[in-house]
Short mmCIF file of C-alpha atoms in Angstrom, two decimals:
data_model
loop_
_atom_site.label_atom_id
_atom_site.label_comp_id
_atom_site.label_asym_id
_atom_site.label_seq_id
_atom_site.Cartn_x
_atom_site.Cartn_y
_atom_site.Cartn_z
CA MET B 1 0.00 0.00 0.00
CA ASN B 2 1.49 3.36 -1.03
CA ALA B 3 1.38 6.60 0.98
CA SER B 4 -1.66 8.01 -0.85
CA ASN B 5 -3.66 4.83 -0.21
CA CYS B 6 -2.69 4.94 3.46
CA LYS B 7 -3.92 8.53 3.73
CA ALA B 8 -7.19 7.61 2.02
CA ALA B 9 -7.69 4.66 4.36
CA ASP B 10 -6.95 6.81 7.41
CA SER B 11 -9.43 9.42 6.18
CA THR B 12 -12.15 6.79 5.65
CA ASP B 13 -11.54 5.28 9.08
CA SER B 14 -11.67 8.72 10.68
CA LEU B 15 -14.97 9.54 8.96
CA GLU B 16 -16.50 6.23 10.05
CA VAL B 17 -15.51 6.90 13.65
CA GLU B 18 -16.94 10.42 13.45
CA ALA B 19 -20.18 9.20 11.83
CA SER B 20 -20.73 6.68 14.62
CA LYS B 21 -21.04 9.46 17.19
CA PRO B 22 -24.64 10.24 18.30
CA ASP B 23 -24.32 13.96 17.55
CA PHE B 24 -22.72 13.60 14.10
CA ILE B 25 -26.16 13.98 12.49
CA THR B 26 -29.28 15.49 14.05
CA ALA B 27 -32.61 14.43 12.54
CA SER B 28 -35.71 16.47 13.32
CA LEU B 29 -39.34 16.81 12.37
CA LEU B 30 -40.38 20.34 11.40
CA THR B 31 -44.03 21.34 11.78
CA ILE B 32 -45.07 24.38 9.75
CA GLY B 33 -48.16 26.36 10.71
CA PRO B 34 -51.20 26.86 8.47
CA GLY B 35 -51.18 29.09 5.41
CA GLU B 36 -53.93 30.90 3.53
CA ALA B 37 -54.22 28.59 0.52
CA VAL B 38 -56.77 25.78 0.80
CA TYR B 39 -54.05 23.14 0.48
CA SER B 40 -51.95 24.71 3.26
CA LEU B 41 -54.66 25.40 5.85
CA TYR B 42 -53.65 22.32 7.86
CA GLY B 43 -49.96 23.17 7.87
CA HIS B 44 -46.98 21.34 6.46
CA THR B 45 -44.23 18.98 7.65
CA ALA B 46 -40.59 18.45 6.73
CA LEU B 47 -37.54 16.53 7.89
CA ARG B 48 -34.46 18.51 8.89
CA LEU B 49 -31.02 16.87 8.77
CA GLN B 50 -27.97 18.59 10.21
CA CYS B 51 -24.31 17.64 10.21
CA PRO B 52 -22.58 20.48 12.10
CA SER B 53 -19.02 19.21 11.63
CA HIS B 54 -19.46 19.41 7.85
CA LYS B 55 -21.67 22.54 7.97
CA LEU B 56 -24.64 20.78 6.38
CA ASP B 57 -28.18 21.78 7.31
CA TYR B 58 -31.06 20.88 4.98
CA CYS B 59 -34.84 20.53 5.04
CA PHE B 60 -36.53 17.80 3.02
CA ALA B 61 -40.24 18.24 2.28
CA PHE B 62 -42.72 16.23 0.24
CA GLU B 63 -44.33 18.70 -2.15
CA MET B 64 -45.97 19.17 -5.53
CA PRO B 65 -43.94 21.18 -8.07
CA VAL B 66 -45.52 24.54 -8.90
CA THR B 67 -46.21 24.21 -12.61
CA PRO B 68 -48.99 25.47 -14.92
CA GLY B 69 -52.13 23.39 -14.49
CA GLN B 70 -50.85 21.72 -11.32
CA GLU B 71 -53.73 23.17 -9.33
CA LEU B 72 -56.28 21.37 -11.51
CA ARG B 73 -54.32 18.13 -11.34
CA PHE B 74 -54.26 18.55 -7.57
CA LEU B 75 -58.05 18.89 -7.48
CA PHE B 76 -58.54 15.80 -9.62
CA THR B 77 -55.96 13.62 -7.81
CA THR B 78 -53.64 13.34 -10.80
CA ALA B 79 -50.85 15.57 -9.49
CA LYS B 80 -47.32 14.26 -9.08
CA ALA B 81 -45.25 14.99 -6.00
CA GLY B 82 -41.87 14.17 -4.54
CA PHE B 83 -39.29 15.26 -2.01
CA THR B 84 -37.55 18.59 -2.44
CA VAL B 85 -34.57 19.95 -0.50
CA MET B 86 -33.63 23.42 0.64
CA GLN B 87 -31.02 24.87 2.97
CA THR B 88 -32.68 25.40 6.33
CA ARG B 89 -31.90 29.13 6.32
CA LEU B 90 -33.77 29.57 3.05
CA PHE B 91 -36.54 27.22 4.14
CA THR B 92 -37.26 29.17 7.32
CA ASP B 93 -37.00 32.51 5.51
CA LYS B 94 -39.69 31.36 3.09
CA TYR B 95 -42.17 30.66 5.88
CA ARG B 96 -41.16 33.73 7.88
CA GLN B 97 -42.22 35.86 4.92
CA GLU B 98 -45.57 34.02 4.85
CA GLY B 99 -46.06 34.55 8.58
CA ARG B 100 -46.18 30.80 9.26
CA GLY B 101 -44.66 29.37 12.41
CA ILE B 102 -42.20 26.47 12.56
CA SER B 103 -41.52 24.12 15.46
CA GLN B 104 -38.78 21.49 15.63
CA THR B 105 -38.93 18.09 17.30
CA VAL B 106 -35.63 16.18 17.51
CA LEU B 107 -35.92 12.48 16.66
CA ASN B 108 -34.24 9.84 18.83
CA LEU B 109 -32.71 7.86 15.97
CA LEU B 110 -29.48 5.90 16.20
CA PRO B 111 -26.44 7.13 14.19
CA GLY B 112 -26.84 4.46 11.51
CA GLU B 113 -30.57 5.18 11.21
CA LYS B 114 -29.94 8.88 10.65
CA GLN B 115 -27.40 8.08 7.96
CA GLU B 116 -29.87 5.70 6.33
CA LEU B 117 -32.62 8.32 6.46
CA TRP B 118 -30.33 10.83 4.73
CA ARG B 119 -29.41 8.25 2.10
CA LEU B 120 -33.09 7.43 1.45
CA LEU B 121 -34.01 11.09 1.11
CA ASP B 122 -31.15 11.69 -1.32
CA GLY B 123 -32.48 8.78 -3.36
CA GLU B 124 -35.94 10.34 -3.43
CA LEU B 125 -34.47 13.62 -4.66
CA GLU B 126 -32.89 11.82 -7.60
CA ARG B 127 -36.24 10.27 -8.56
CA GLY B 128 -38.03 13.64 -8.53
CA ALA B 129 -41.83 14.04 -8.45
CA HIS B 130 -42.74 10.41 -9.14
CA TRP B 131 -45.48 9.81 -6.53
CA ASP B 132 -49.20 10.17 -7.26
CA TYR B 133 -50.20 12.80 -4.74
CA ASP B 134 -53.15 11.81 -2.57
CA PHE B 135 -54.18 14.23 0.17
CA LEU B 136 -55.46 11.31 2.29
CA THR B 137 -52.67 8.77 1.97
CA THR B 138 -49.68 10.24 0.13
CA ASN B 139 -49.05 13.69 1.55
CA CYS B 140 -46.37 15.67 3.37
CA SER B 141 -46.93 14.03 6.76
CA SER B 142 -47.50 10.45 5.65
CA MET B 143 -44.39 10.52 3.46
CA CYS B 144 -42.20 11.89 6.28
CA ILE B 145 -43.54 9.09 8.47
CA TRP B 146 -42.87 6.53 5.76
CA MET B 147 -39.28 7.68 5.23
CA VAL B 148 -38.48 7.44 8.94
CA GLU B 149 -40.16 4.02 9.07
CA GLN B 150 -37.95 2.80 6.21
CA ALA B 151 -34.80 3.98 8.01
CA LEU B 152 -35.91 2.17 11.19
CA LEU B 153 -36.93 -0.96 9.31
CA LYS B 154 -33.39 -1.62 8.13
CA ALA B 155 -32.28 -1.65 11.77
CA GLY B 156 -35.12 -4.00 12.76
CA GLU B 157 -37.12 -1.31 14.56
CA HIS B 158 -40.54 0.31 14.20
CA ILE B 159 -42.65 3.11 15.68
CA SER B 160 -45.11 2.18 18.42
CA TYR B 161 -47.91 4.70 18.97
CA SER B 162 -49.97 5.43 22.06
CA ALA B 163 -52.67 7.90 23.06
CA LEU B 164 -53.68 8.83 19.53
CA PRO B 165 -56.76 11.07 19.13
CA GLU B 166 -59.94 9.04 18.56
CA ALA B 167 -60.40 10.66 15.15
CA VAL B 168 -57.03 9.20 14.15
CA ASP B 169 -57.07 5.90 15.99
CA SER B 170 -60.54 4.61 15.08
CA GLY B 171 -62.36 7.43 13.28
CA THR B 172 -63.02 7.94 9.59
CA TYR B 173 -61.44 10.55 7.35
CA ASP B 174 -64.58 12.64 7.90
CA ASP B 175 -63.94 12.45 11.66
CA LEU B 176 -60.32 13.47 11.15
CA LEU B 177 -61.31 16.42 8.98
CA LYS B 178 -63.75 17.64 11.61
CA HIS B 179 -61.04 17.27 14.27
CA ILE B 180 -58.51 19.49 12.47
CA SER B 181 -60.89 22.02 10.88
CA ALA B 182 -61.99 24.08 13.86
CA HIS B 183 -60.12 27.14 12.51
CA ALA B 184 -61.45 26.79 8.95
CA PRO B 185 -65.01 25.40 8.72
CA TRP B 186 -65.32 26.49 5.07
CA ALA B 187 -62.26 24.38 4.24
CA ARG B 188 -63.91 21.40 5.88
CA LEU B 189 -66.76 21.70 3.37
CA PHE B 190 -64.30 21.92 0.48
CA TRP B 191 -62.34 18.84 1.56
CA THR B 192 -65.50 16.89 2.38
CA LEU B 193 -66.63 17.39 -1.21
CA ARG B 194 -63.12 16.61 -2.40
CA MET B 195 -63.04 13.28 -0.52
CA GLY B 196 -66.42 12.09 -1.76
CA THR B 197 -67.22 8.54 -0.67
CA ARG B 198 -63.70 8.05 0.71
CA GLY B 199 -64.65 10.16 3.71
CA SER B 200 -66.26 7.12 5.33
CA ASP B 201 -63.04 5.07 5.09
CA THR B 202 -61.03 4.43 8.24
CA GLY B 203 -57.56 4.22 6.72
CA GLN B 204 -54.33 3.48 8.60
CA ALA B 205 -54.00 5.43 11.84
CA ALA B 206 -50.27 6.16 11.46
CA TYR B 207 -50.78 7.79 8.06
CA LYS B 208 -53.73 9.93 9.22
CA LEU B 209 -51.46 12.09 11.36
CA ALA B 210 -51.97 15.48 9.72
CA PRO B 211 -49.30 18.16 10.37
CA PRO B 212 -50.99 19.55 13.52
CA LEU B 213 -51.06 16.05 15.06
CA LEU B 214 -47.80 14.40 14.05
CA ALA B 215 -45.33 16.06 16.43
CA GLU B 216 -47.48 15.32 19.49
CA ALA B 217 -48.05 11.73 18.36
CA TRP B 218 -44.31 11.17 17.98
CA GLN B 219 -43.61 12.73 21.37
CA ASN B 220 -45.88 10.08 22.90
CA ALA B 221 -44.50 7.26 20.71
CA THR B 222 -41.60 4.86 21.18
CA ILE B 223 -39.14 3.16 18.87
CA THR B 224 -39.34 -0.59 19.43
CA GLY B 225 -36.85 -3.17 18.20
CA ASP B 226 -37.36 -6.79 17.23
CA ASN B 227 -35.65 -7.66 20.53
CA GLY B 228 -38.48 -5.97 22.45
CA GLN B 229 -36.36 -3.08 23.69
CA SER B 230 -37.76 0.42 23.24
CA ARG B 231 -36.82 4.06 23.67
CA PRO B 232 -38.67 7.39 23.29
CA MET B 233 -39.29 8.48 19.71
CA THR B 234 -38.18 12.05 20.38
CA VAL B 235 -35.60 13.92 22.44
CA GLY B 236 -36.90 16.59 24.81
CA LYS B 237 -39.69 19.01 23.99
CA SER B 238 -40.46 20.70 20.69
CA LYS B 239 -38.65 23.98 20.05
CA GLN B 240 -40.29 26.97 18.39
CA LEU B 241 -38.12 28.22 15.53
CA LEU B 242 -40.60 30.77 14.16
CA PRO B 243 -43.80 32.25 15.63
CA GLN B 244 -47.10 32.00 13.74
CA THR B 245 -47.99 35.59 12.82
CA LEU B 246 -50.47 34.79 10.04
CA ASP B 247 -54.04 34.70 11.36
CA VAL B 248 -55.96 31.98 9.52
CA SER B 249 -58.92 32.06 11.91
CA ARG B 250 -60.34 35.21 10.33
CA PRO B 251 -63.21 34.75 7.85
CA SER B 252 -61.99 33.64 4.45
CA VAL B 253 -62.80 35.53 1.28
CA ILE B 254 -63.98 32.18 -0.07
CA THR B 255 -67.37 31.39 1.44
CA PRO B 256 -68.76 27.83 1.76
CA THR B 257 -71.20 28.60 -1.04
CA MET B 258 -68.39 29.78 -3.29
CA ALA B 259 -66.35 26.68 -2.47
CA LEU B 260 -69.33 24.46 -3.28
CA VAL B 261 -70.01 26.22 -6.57
CA MET B 262 -66.34 26.08 -7.62
CA THR B 263 -66.13 22.40 -6.75
CA LEU B 264 -69.29 21.54 -8.70
CA ILE B 265 -68.04 23.51 -11.70
CA LEU B 266 -64.70 21.71 -11.62
CA ILE B 267 -66.42 18.34 -11.36
CA ALA B 268 -68.64 19.21 -14.32
CA ILE B 269 -65.59 20.24 -16.35
CA ALA B 270 -63.82 17.00 -15.48
CA VAL B 271 -66.83 14.86 -16.46
CA LEU B 272 -67.26 16.75 -19.73
CA SER B 273 -63.55 16.43 -20.55
CA LEU B 274 -63.66 12.69 -19.85
CA ARG B 275 -66.67 12.22 -22.15
CA LEU B 276 -65.03 14.21 -24.94
CA LEU B 277 -61.87 12.15 -24.55
CA LYS B 278 -63.84 8.90 -24.82
CA LYS B 279 -65.62 10.15 -27.95
CA LYS B 280 -62.31 11.09 -29.47
CA HIS B 281 -60.90 7.61 -28.87
CA LYS B 282 -64.01 5.97 -30.35
CA SER B 283 -63.83 8.10 -33.47
#
């Protein structure tokens, strides 16, 4: 082995030792407060990964790209979504300008699990917006949960929940919507129409944890291994990074009647477009 190979080996060994330290990477859940748009009224979630020794600090969020026509695709459940990444400084500045608060909850993951989570998120970035967005099952919260679950799974561990709200644990999607819509009753009408018959489904409790509920659920949860040993899911209490200055409790300029009319019009347009498309294929 020559001198350059020895230096490379020493560098690799040093990095492995450093990476095995508990504080090499910090993994956190970020909870963003509600915004004014109908799709942001229930807040947002992201995963923050920090590596202080290498001056890395990024936020990964599951989002839909802002492109022409994306709003219509969002309404008709054909929108694509995927993880995006942004430096935390820019991420927080974005929500500060919108007046939306951010809280941080540190996750009690092992060093190898945090590295695996980072690797999985990098892989999602490479794949781009390849998920079919579904506001009930494939959304910002459920995908953050899923990514953490995948990192734990490799280590033979899983999340064990306790004391979940009844609307989450055994309720339907209609029950969940009612539970989180106290500040925006008009939005509840919009999303009830949007869900249609799916509102009576129960779904999986873990993936019904909307942004306002996820941090608290994880603070009451544990990480359990195949060997039966467990530890708290989070470290300490949540920390407020930004205050919520935007008031979303004030009456919206979109009334329930307006929301109903817009929804019915959009449904009519979709049905008409589908019929025209079928006629075109037949001809």
